[in-house]
Amino acid sequence: MTTARIPDPLRLTLTPELSRLRDVALAEQHAGLHGLPLLPLVDADTWSQRPAGQEWIEWRGRRVAARLRALPVVLTPGEDLVGRPDLRPPTDA
């Protein structure tokens, strides 16, 4: 039995674009979470609107659909993923 070899050593350096995104994410994490995450608000809303006797699995499906509808479409230059929780200052509502 032969062992497959990787032709070149695995490089652990980031591209400049990924390095910039990493720095932004770490700076945001270091600054702390500010505002209310959107998903718990969506969850509470879907829970409060569930019909009496609705099966748990059906509510979970409706919750996932509501979460996906609520996620804003945000694409920061250099990112490959779209959509993230909305972190905003709390309001009276």
PDB file of N, CA and C in Angstrom:
ATOM      1  N   MET A   1       0.841  -1.184   0.000  1.00  0.00           N
ATOM      2  CA  MET A   1       0.000   0.000   0.000  1.00  0.00           C
ATOM      3  C   MET A   1       0.880   1.240   0.000  1.00  0.00           C
ATOM      4  N   THR A   2       0.609   2.143  -0.921  1.00  0.00           N
ATOM      5  CA  THR A   2       1.397   3.372  -0.987  1.00  0.00           C
ATOM      6  C   THR A   2       0.605   4.513  -0.371  1.00  0.00           C
ATOM      7  N   THR A   3       1.356   5.449   0.145  1.00  0.00           N
ATOM      8  CA  THR A   3       0.741   6.621   0.759  1.00  0.00           C
ATOM      9  C   THR A   3       0.797   7.779  -0.221  1.00  0.00           C
ATOM     10  N   ALA A   4      -0.340   8.435  -0.434  1.00  0.00           N
ATOM     11  CA  ALA A   4      -0.363   9.601  -1.321  1.00  0.00           C
ATOM     12  C   ALA A   4       0.371  10.745  -0.656  1.00  0.00           C
ATOM     13  N   ARG A   5       1.141  11.443  -1.433  1.00  0.00           N
ATOM     14  CA  ARG A   5       1.908  12.572  -0.903  1.00  0.00           C
ATOM     15  C   ARG A   5       1.378  13.863  -1.500  1.00  0.00           C
ATOM     16  N   ILE A   6       1.403  14.889  -0.719  1.00  0.00           N
ATOM     17  CA  ILE A   6       1.046  16.217  -1.200  1.00  0.00           C
ATOM     18  C   ILE A   6       2.272  16.762  -1.918  1.00  0.00           C
ATOM     19  N   PRO A   7       2.120  17.192  -3.177  1.00  0.00           N
ATOM     20  CA  PRO A   7       3.299  17.621  -3.933  1.00  0.00           C
ATOM     21  C   PRO A   7       4.026  18.820  -3.315  1.00  0.00           C
ATOM     22  N   ASP A   8       3.294  19.762  -2.783  1.00  0.00           N
ATOM     23  CA  ASP A   8       3.898  20.937  -2.156  1.00  0.00           C
ATOM     24  C   ASP A   8       3.444  20.997  -0.711  1.00  0.00           C
ATOM     25  N   PRO A   9       4.267  21.558   0.152  1.00  0.00           N
ATOM     26  CA  PRO A   9       3.817  21.696   1.546  1.00  0.00           C
ATOM     27  C   PRO A   9       2.563  22.570   1.620  1.00  0.00           C
ATOM     28  N   LEU A  10       1.733  22.279   2.578  1.00  0.00           N
ATOM     29  CA  LEU A  10       0.518  23.050   2.798  1.00  0.00           C
ATOM     30  C   LEU A  10       0.894  24.436   3.292  1.00  0.00           C
ATOM     31  N   ARG A  11       0.441  25.442   2.603  1.00  0.00           N
ATOM     32  CA  ARG A  11       0.761  26.818   2.983  1.00  0.00           C
ATOM     33  C   ARG A  11      -0.349  27.366   3.886  1.00  0.00           C
ATOM     34  N   LEU A  12       0.046  28.006   4.953  1.00  0.00           N
ATOM     35  CA  LEU A  12      -0.914  28.538   5.914  1.00  0.00           C
ATOM     36  C   LEU A  12      -1.004  30.056   5.847  1.00  0.00           C
ATOM     37  N   THR A  13      -0.607  30.637   4.748  1.00  0.00           N
ATOM     38  CA  THR A  13      -0.694  32.085   4.599  1.00  0.00           C
ATOM     39  C   THR A  13      -2.026  32.439   3.942  1.00  0.00           C
ATOM     40  N   LEU A  14      -2.577  33.568   4.349  1.00  0.00           N
ATOM     41  CA  LEU A  14      -3.839  34.033   3.789  1.00  0.00           C
ATOM     42  C   LEU A  14      -3.578  34.971   2.626  1.00  0.00           C
ATOM     43  N   THR A  15      -4.512  34.975   1.693  1.00  0.00           N
ATOM     44  CA  THR A  15      -4.434  35.967   0.623  1.00  0.00           C
ATOM     45  C   THR A  15      -4.667  37.342   1.248  1.00  0.00           C
ATOM     46  N   PRO A  16      -4.250  38.406   0.581  1.00  0.00           N
ATOM     47  CA  PRO A  16      -4.496  39.745   1.139  1.00  0.00           C
ATOM     48  C   PRO A  16      -5.976  40.009   1.407  1.00  0.00           C
ATOM     49  N   GLU A  17      -6.863  39.509   0.533  1.00  0.00           N
ATOM     50  CA  GLU A  17      -8.301  39.728   0.722  1.00  0.00           C
ATOM     51  C   GLU A  17      -8.797  39.017   1.989  1.00  0.00           C
ATOM     52  N   LEU A  18      -8.402  37.750   2.155  1.00  0.00           N
ATOM     53  CA  LEU A  18      -8.820  37.017   3.352  1.00  0.00           C
ATOM     54  C   LEU A  18      -8.191  37.583   4.619  1.00  0.00           C
ATOM     55  N   SER A  19      -6.986  38.056   4.517  1.00  0.00           N
ATOM     56  CA  SER A  19      -6.332  38.668   5.668  1.00  0.00           C
ATOM     57  C   SER A  19      -7.084  39.923   6.116  1.00  0.00           C
ATOM     58  N   ARG A  20      -7.543  40.734   5.143  1.00  0.00           N
ATOM     59  CA  ARG A  20      -8.305  41.946   5.468  1.00  0.00           C
ATOM     60  C   ARG A  20      -9.626  41.578   6.129  1.00  0.00           C
ATOM     61  N   LEU A  21     -10.338  40.569   5.579  1.00  0.00           N
ATOM     62  CA  LEU A  21     -11.604  40.142   6.170  1.00  0.00           C
ATOM     63  C   LEU A  21     -11.394  39.593   7.581  1.00  0.00           C
ATOM     64  N   ARG A  22     -10.321  38.857   7.775  1.00  0.00           N
ATOM     65  CA  ARG A  22     -10.011  38.318   9.109  1.00  0.00           C
ATOM     66  C   ARG A  22      -9.785  39.458  10.087  1.00  0.00           C
ATOM     67  N   ASP A  23      -9.033  40.471   9.670  1.00  0.00           N
ATOM     68  CA  ASP A  23      -8.767  41.614  10.542  1.00  0.00           C
ATOM     69  C   ASP A  23     -10.045  42.355  10.910  1.00  0.00           C
ATOM     70  N   VAL A  24     -10.936  42.522   9.946  1.00  0.00           N
ATOM     71  CA  VAL A  24     -12.224  43.192  10.206  1.00  0.00           C
ATOM     72  C   VAL A  24     -13.049  42.373  11.194  1.00  0.00           C
ATOM     73  N   ALA A  25     -13.135  41.059  10.973  1.00  0.00           N
ATOM     74  CA  ALA A  25     -13.917  40.184  11.861  1.00  0.00           C
ATOM     75  C   ALA A  25     -13.347  40.188  13.276  1.00  0.00           C
ATOM     76  N   LEU A  26     -12.028  40.144  13.407  1.00  0.00           N
ATOM     77  CA  LEU A  26     -11.414  40.157  14.732  1.00  0.00           C
ATOM     78  C   LEU A  26     -11.628  41.490  15.432  1.00  0.00           C
ATOM     79  N   ALA A  27     -11.576  42.594  14.689  1.00  0.00           N
ATOM     80  CA  ALA A  27     -11.817  43.914  15.277  1.00  0.00           C
ATOM     81  C   ALA A  27     -13.250  44.022  15.781  1.00  0.00           C
ATOM     82  N   GLU A  28     -14.207  43.520  14.999  1.00  0.00           N
ATOM     83  CA  GLU A  28     -15.612  43.533  15.425  1.00  0.00           C
ATOM     84  C   GLU A  28     -15.813  42.659  16.647  1.00  0.00           C
ATOM     85  N   GLN A  29     -15.174  41.498  16.679  1.00  0.00           N
ATOM     86  CA  GLN A  29     -15.287  40.607  17.826  1.00  0.00           C
ATOM     87  C   GLN A  29     -14.679  41.250  19.062  1.00  0.00           C
ATOM     88  N   HIS A  30     -13.544  41.894  18.901  1.00  0.00           N
ATOM     89  CA  HIS A  30     -12.876  42.532  20.028  1.00  0.00           C
ATOM     90  C   HIS A  30     -13.714  43.692  20.585  1.00  0.00           C
ATOM     91  N   ALA A  31     -14.438  44.381  19.693  1.00  0.00           N
ATOM     92  CA  ALA A  31     -15.267  45.512  20.112  1.00  0.00           C
ATOM     93  C   ALA A  31     -16.498  45.043  20.886  1.00  0.00           C
ATOM     94  N   GLY A  32     -16.881  43.793  20.734  1.00  0.00           N
ATOM     95  CA  GLY A  32     -18.044  43.265  21.445  1.00  0.00           C
ATOM     96  C   GLY A  32     -19.295  43.356  20.610  1.00  0.00           C
ATOM     97  N   LEU A  33     -20.322  42.661  21.054  1.00  0.00           N
ATOM     98  CA  LEU A  33     -21.601  42.629  20.363  1.00  0.00           C
ATOM     99  C   LEU A  33     -22.397  43.864  20.748  1.00  0.00           C
ATOM    100  N   HIS A  34     -22.818  44.621  19.762  1.00  0.00           N
ATOM    101  CA  HIS A  34     -23.606  45.826  20.012  1.00  0.00           C
ATOM    102  C   HIS A  34     -24.938  45.692  19.311  1.00  0.00           C
ATOM    103  N   GLY A  35     -25.993  45.939  20.030  1.00  0.00           N
ATOM    104  CA  GLY A  35     -27.313  45.865  19.431  1.00  0.00           C
ATOM    105  C   GLY A  35     -27.965  44.522  19.682  1.00  0.00           C
ATOM    106  N   LEU A  36     -29.124  44.371  19.104  1.00  0.00           N
ATOM    107  CA  LEU A  36     -29.906  43.151  19.278  1.00  0.00           C
ATOM    108  C   LEU A  36     -29.736  42.243  18.071  1.00  0.00           C
ATOM    109  N   PRO A  37     -29.423  40.987  18.299  1.00  0.00           N
ATOM    110  CA  PRO A  37     -29.405  40.066  17.158  1.00  0.00           C
ATOM    111  C   PRO A  37     -30.819  39.880  16.634  1.00  0.00           C
ATOM    112  N   LEU A  38     -30.942  39.760  15.357  1.00  0.00           N
ATOM    113  CA  LEU A  38     -32.239  39.657  14.705  1.00  0.00           C
ATOM    114  C   LEU A  38     -32.903  38.292  14.923  1.00  0.00           C
ATOM    115  N   LEU A  39     -32.136  37.223  14.909  1.00  0.00           N
ATOM    116  CA  LEU A  39     -32.734  35.883  14.921  1.00  0.00           C
ATOM    117  C   LEU A  39     -33.586  35.588  16.155  1.00  0.00           C
ATOM    118  N   PRO A  40     -33.175  35.937  17.383  1.00  0.00           N
ATOM    119  CA  PRO A  40     -34.070  35.683  18.519  1.00  0.00           C
ATOM    120  C   PRO A  40     -35.391  36.446  18.419  1.00  0.00           C
ATOM    121  N   LEU A  41     -35.369  37.627  17.808  1.00  0.00           N
ATOM    122  CA  LEU A  41     -36.617  38.378  17.618  1.00  0.00           C
ATOM    123  C   LEU A  41     -37.526  37.663  16.625  1.00  0.00           C
ATOM    124  N   VAL A  42     -36.938  37.126  15.555  1.00  0.00           N
ATOM    125  CA  VAL A  42     -37.718  36.362  14.576  1.00  0.00           C
ATOM    126  C   VAL A  42     -38.288  35.112  15.235  1.00  0.00           C
ATOM    127  N   ASP A  43     -37.469  34.433  16.036  1.00  0.00           N
ATOM    128  CA  ASP A  43     -37.927  33.219  16.724  1.00  0.00           C
ATOM    129  C   ASP A  43     -39.115  33.519  17.638  1.00  0.00           C
ATOM    130  N   ALA A  44     -39.003  34.599  18.400  1.00  0.00           N
ATOM    131  CA  ALA A  44     -40.080  34.962  19.320  1.00  0.00           C
ATOM    132  C   ALA A  44     -41.352  35.296  18.553  1.00  0.00           C
ATOM    133  N   ASP A  45     -41.200  35.978  17.432  1.00  0.00           N
ATOM    134  CA  ASP A  45     -42.368  36.348  16.634  1.00  0.00           C
ATOM    135  C   ASP A  45     -43.043  35.108  16.063  1.00  0.00           C
ATOM    136  N   THR A  46     -42.262  34.177  15.524  1.00  0.00           N
ATOM    137  CA  THR A  46     -42.879  32.970  14.972  1.00  0.00           C
ATOM    138  C   THR A  46     -43.511  32.116  16.065  1.00  0.00           C
ATOM    139  N   TRP A  47     -42.907  32.101  17.252  1.00  0.00           N
ATOM    140  CA  TRP A  47     -43.480  31.339  18.368  1.00  0.00           C
ATOM    141  C   TRP A  47     -44.811  31.949  18.799  1.00  0.00           C
ATOM    142  N   SER A  48     -44.860  33.287  18.851  1.00  0.00           N
ATOM    143  CA  SER A  48     -46.091  33.950  19.312  1.00  0.00           C
ATOM    144  C   SER A  48     -47.225  33.805  18.298  1.00  0.00           C
ATOM    145  N   GLN A  49     -46.905  33.553  17.036  1.00  0.00           N
ATOM    146  CA  GLN A  49     -47.935  33.445  16.004  1.00  0.00           C
ATOM    147  C   GLN A  49     -48.304  31.999  15.653  1.00  0.00           C
ATOM    148  N   ARG A  50     -47.729  31.033  16.349  1.00  0.00           N
ATOM    149  CA  ARG A  50     -48.020  29.640  16.016  1.00  0.00           C
ATOM    150  C   ARG A  50     -49.460  29.301  16.391  1.00  0.00           C
ATOM    151  N   PRO A  51     -50.117  28.523  15.556  1.00  0.00           N
ATOM    152  CA  PRO A  51     -51.478  28.082  15.883  1.00  0.00           C
ATOM    153  C   PRO A  51     -51.455  27.105  17.060  1.00  0.00           C
ATOM    154  N   ALA A  52     -52.519  27.108  17.830  1.00  0.00           N
ATOM    155  CA  ALA A  52     -52.622  26.179  18.959  1.00  0.00           C
ATOM    156  C   ALA A  52     -52.542  24.748  18.448  1.00  0.00           C
ATOM    157  N   GLY A  53     -51.751  23.946  19.115  1.00  0.00           N
ATOM    158  CA  GLY A  53     -51.623  22.545  18.757  1.00  0.00           C
ATOM    159  C   GLY A  53     -50.694  22.266  17.590  1.00  0.00           C
ATOM    160  N   GLN A  54     -50.013  23.283  17.092  1.00  0.00           N
ATOM    161  CA  GLN A  54     -49.097  23.054  15.968  1.00  0.00           C
ATOM    162  C   GLN A  54     -47.954  22.134  16.404  1.00  0.00           C
ATOM    163  N   GLU A  55     -47.618  21.178  15.573  1.00  0.00           N
ATOM    164  CA  GLU A  55     -46.526  20.258  15.867  1.00  0.00           C
ATOM    165  C   GLU A  55     -45.207  21.028  15.949  1.00  0.00           C
ATOM    166  N   TRP A  56     -44.342  20.579  16.859  1.00  0.00           N
ATOM    167  CA  TRP A  56     -43.041  21.224  17.076  1.00  0.00           C
ATOM    168  C   TRP A  56     -42.221  21.280  15.787  1.00  0.00           C
ATOM    169  N   ILE A  57     -42.196  20.193  15.041  1.00  0.00           N
ATOM    170  CA  ILE A  57     -41.381  20.137  13.828  1.00  0.00           C
ATOM    171  C   ILE A  57     -41.905  21.107  12.771  1.00  0.00           C
ATOM    172  N   GLU A  58     -43.222  21.282  12.732  1.00  0.00           N
ATOM    173  CA  GLU A  58     -43.796  22.239  11.777  1.00  0.00           C
ATOM    174  C   GLU A  58     -43.406  23.667  12.172  1.00  0.00           C
ATOM    175  N   TRP A  59     -43.464  23.974  13.477  1.00  0.00           N
ATOM    176  CA  TRP A  59     -43.052  25.309  13.920  1.00  0.00           C
ATOM    177  C   TRP A  59     -41.588  25.551  13.580  1.00  0.00           C
ATOM    178  N   ARG A  60     -40.745  24.542  13.784  1.00  0.00           N
ATOM    179  CA  ARG A  60     -39.318  24.699  13.470  1.00  0.00           C
ATOM    180  C   ARG A  60     -39.113  25.006  11.990  1.00  0.00           C
ATOM    181  N   GLY A  61     -39.883  24.371  11.119  1.00  0.00           N
ATOM    182  CA  GLY A  61     -39.802  24.660   9.688  1.00  0.00           C
ATOM    183  C   GLY A  61     -40.215  26.084   9.378  1.00  0.00           C
ATOM    184  N   ARG A  62     -41.301  26.524  10.012  1.00  0.00           N
ATOM    185  CA  ARG A  62     -41.750  27.913   9.807  1.00  0.00           C
ATOM    186  C   ARG A  62     -40.726  28.900  10.364  1.00  0.00           C
ATOM    187  N   ARG A  63     -40.087  28.532  11.475  1.00  0.00           N
ATOM    188  CA  ARG A  63     -39.054  29.390  12.060  1.00  0.00           C
ATOM    189  C   ARG A  63     -37.867  29.536  11.110  1.00  0.00           C
ATOM    190  N   VAL A  64     -37.421  28.441  10.526  1.00  0.00           N
ATOM    191  CA  VAL A  64     -36.303  28.504   9.569  1.00  0.00           C
ATOM    192  C   VAL A  64     -36.672  29.385   8.382  1.00  0.00           C
ATOM    193  N   ALA A  65     -37.875  29.224   7.851  1.00  0.00           N
ATOM    194  CA  ALA A  65     -38.311  30.046   6.720  1.00  0.00           C
ATOM    195  C   ALA A  65     -38.330  31.529   7.103  1.00  0.00           C
ATOM    196  N   ALA A  66     -38.823  31.832   8.301  1.00  0.00           N
ATOM    197  CA  ALA A  66     -38.871  33.228   8.750  1.00  0.00           C
ATOM    198  C   ALA A  66     -37.460  33.784   8.932  1.00  0.00           C
ATOM    199  N   ARG A  67     -36.558  32.971   9.466  1.00  0.00           N
ATOM    200  CA  ARG A  67     -35.167  33.418   9.632  1.00  0.00           C
ATOM    201  C   ARG A  67     -34.546  33.746   8.275  1.00  0.00           C
ATOM    202  N   LEU A  68     -34.749  32.878   7.308  1.00  0.00           N
ATOM    203  CA  LEU A  68     -34.161  33.110   5.988  1.00  0.00           C
ATOM    204  C   LEU A  68     -34.745  34.354   5.320  1.00  0.00           C
ATOM    205  N   ARG A  69     -36.050  34.589   5.501  1.00  0.00           N
ATOM    206  CA  ARG A  69     -36.665  35.800   4.942  1.00  0.00           C
ATOM    207  C   ARG A  69     -36.117  37.057   5.612  1.00  0.00           C
ATOM    208  N   ALA A  70     -35.784  36.966   6.897  1.00  0.00           N
ATOM    209  CA  ALA A  70     -35.368  38.143   7.659  1.00  0.00           C
ATOM    210  C   ALA A  70     -33.900  38.514   7.464  1.00  0.00           C
ATOM    211  N   LEU A  71     -33.065  37.557   7.074  1.00  0.00           N
ATOM    212  CA  LEU A  71     -31.642  37.866   6.939  1.00  0.00           C
ATOM    213  C   LEU A  71     -31.431  38.888   5.831  1.00  0.00           C
ATOM    214  N   PRO A  72     -30.716  39.954   6.150  1.00  0.00           N
ATOM    215  CA  PRO A  72     -30.435  40.931   5.098  1.00  0.00           C
ATOM    216  C   PRO A  72     -29.423  40.357   4.111  1.00  0.00           C
ATOM    217  N   VAL A  73     -29.496  40.812   2.892  1.00  0.00           N
ATOM    218  CA  VAL A  73     -28.511  40.409   1.893  1.00  0.00           C
ATOM    219  C   VAL A  73     -27.393  41.442   1.931  1.00  0.00           C
ATOM    220  N   VAL A  74     -26.271  41.044   2.495  1.00  0.00           N
ATOM    221  CA  VAL A  74     -25.128  41.934   2.650  1.00  0.00           C
ATOM    222  C   VAL A  74     -23.916  41.236   2.067  1.00  0.00           C
ATOM    223  N   LEU A  75     -23.210  41.912   1.209  1.00  0.00           N
ATOM    224  CA  LEU A  75     -21.987  41.355   0.650  1.00  0.00           C
ATOM    225  C   LEU A  75     -20.902  42.409   0.764  1.00  0.00           C
ATOM    226  N   THR A  76     -20.000  42.186   1.707  1.00  0.00           N
ATOM    227  CA  THR A  76     -18.871  43.078   1.891  1.00  0.00           C
ATOM    228  C   THR A  76     -17.830  42.734   0.832  1.00  0.00           C
ATOM    229  N   PRO A  77     -17.178  43.725   0.233  1.00  0.00           N
ATOM    230  CA  PRO A  77     -16.163  43.415  -0.773  1.00  0.00           C
ATOM    231  C   PRO A  77     -15.150  42.397  -0.236  1.00  0.00           C
ATOM    232  N   GLY A  78     -14.928  41.341  -1.011  1.00  0.00           N
ATOM    233  CA  GLY A  78     -13.997  40.302  -0.627  1.00  0.00           C
ATOM    234  C   GLY A  78     -14.650  39.099   0.005  1.00  0.00           C
ATOM    235  N   GLU A  79     -15.899  39.231   0.425  1.00  0.00           N
ATOM    236  CA  GLU A  79     -16.601  38.098   1.042  1.00  0.00           C
ATOM    237  C   GLU A  79     -17.202  37.199  -0.027  1.00  0.00           C
ATOM    238  N   ASP A  80     -17.285  35.920   0.305  1.00  0.00           N
ATOM    239  CA  ASP A  80     -17.889  34.956  -0.606  1.00  0.00           C
ATOM    240  C   ASP A  80     -19.264  34.501  -0.130  1.00  0.00           C
ATOM    241  N   LEU A  81     -19.657  34.860   1.090  1.00  0.00           N
ATOM    242  CA  LEU A  81     -20.941  34.447   1.660  1.00  0.00           C
ATOM    243  C   LEU A  81     -21.858  35.659   1.784  1.00  0.00           C
ATOM    244  N   VAL A  82     -23.133  35.440   1.538  1.00  0.00           N
ATOM    245  CA  VAL A  82     -24.108  36.521   1.599  1.00  0.00           C
ATOM    246  C   VAL A  82     -25.099  36.236   2.706  1.00  0.00           C
ATOM    247  N   GLY A  83     -25.439  37.284   3.486  1.00  0.00           N
ATOM    248  CA  GLY A  83     -26.443  37.159   4.537  1.00  0.00           C
ATOM    249  C   GLY A  83     -25.801  37.025   5.887  1.00  0.00           C
ATOM    250  N   ARG A  84     -26.277  37.823   6.833  1.00  0.00           N
ATOM    251  CA  ARG A  84     -25.775  37.765   8.202  1.00  0.00           C
ATOM    252  C   ARG A  84     -26.833  38.339   9.130  1.00  0.00           C
ATOM    253  N   PRO A  85     -26.763  38.006  10.404  1.00  0.00           N
ATOM    254  CA  PRO A  85     -27.729  38.570  11.342  1.00  0.00           C
ATOM    255  C   PRO A  85     -27.620  40.090  11.397  1.00  0.00           C
ATOM    256  N   ASP A  86     -28.743  40.723  11.584  1.00  0.00           N
ATOM    257  CA  ASP A  86     -28.795  42.180  11.684  1.00  0.00           C
ATOM    258  C   ASP A  86     -28.528  42.579  13.121  1.00  0.00           C
ATOM    259  N   LEU A  87     -27.398  43.207  13.377  1.00  0.00           N
ATOM    260  CA  LEU A  87     -27.078  43.712  14.706  1.00  0.00           C
ATOM    261  C   LEU A  87     -27.324  45.207  14.684  1.00  0.00           C
ATOM    262  N   ARG A  88     -28.309  45.628  15.436  1.00  0.00           N
ATOM    263  CA  ARG A  88     -28.692  47.054  15.431  1.00  0.00           C
ATOM    264  C   ARG A  88     -29.007  47.482  16.843  1.00  0.00           C
ATOM    265  N   PRO A  89     -28.986  48.791  17.077  1.00  0.00           N
ATOM    266  CA  PRO A  89     -29.341  49.258  18.413  1.00  0.00           C
ATOM    267  C   PRO A  89     -30.797  48.906  18.732  1.00  0.00           C
ATOM    268  N   PRO A  90     -31.090  48.599  19.995  1.00  0.00           N
ATOM    269  CA  PRO A  90     -32.476  48.277  20.349  1.00  0.00           C
ATOM    270  C   PRO A  90     -33.388  49.492  20.231  1.00  0.00           C
ATOM    271  N   THR A  91     -34.653  49.222  19.927  1.00  0.00           N
ATOM    272  CA  THR A  91     -35.662  50.280  19.856  1.00  0.00           C
ATOM    273  C   THR A  91     -36.766  49.961  20.857  1.00  0.00           C
ATOM    274  N   ASP A  92     -37.667  50.899  21.087  1.00  0.00           N
ATOM    275  CA  ASP A  92     -38.797  50.654  21.981  1.00  0.00           C
ATOM    276  C   ASP A  92     -39.671  49.512  21.459  1.00  0.00           C
ATOM    277  N   ALA A  93     -39.782  49.405  20.151  1.00  0.00           N
ATOM    278  CA  ALA A  93     -40.617  48.353  19.541  1.00  0.00           C
ATOM    279  C   ALA A  93     -40.025  46.983  19.848  1.00  0.00           C
TER     280      ALA A  93
END
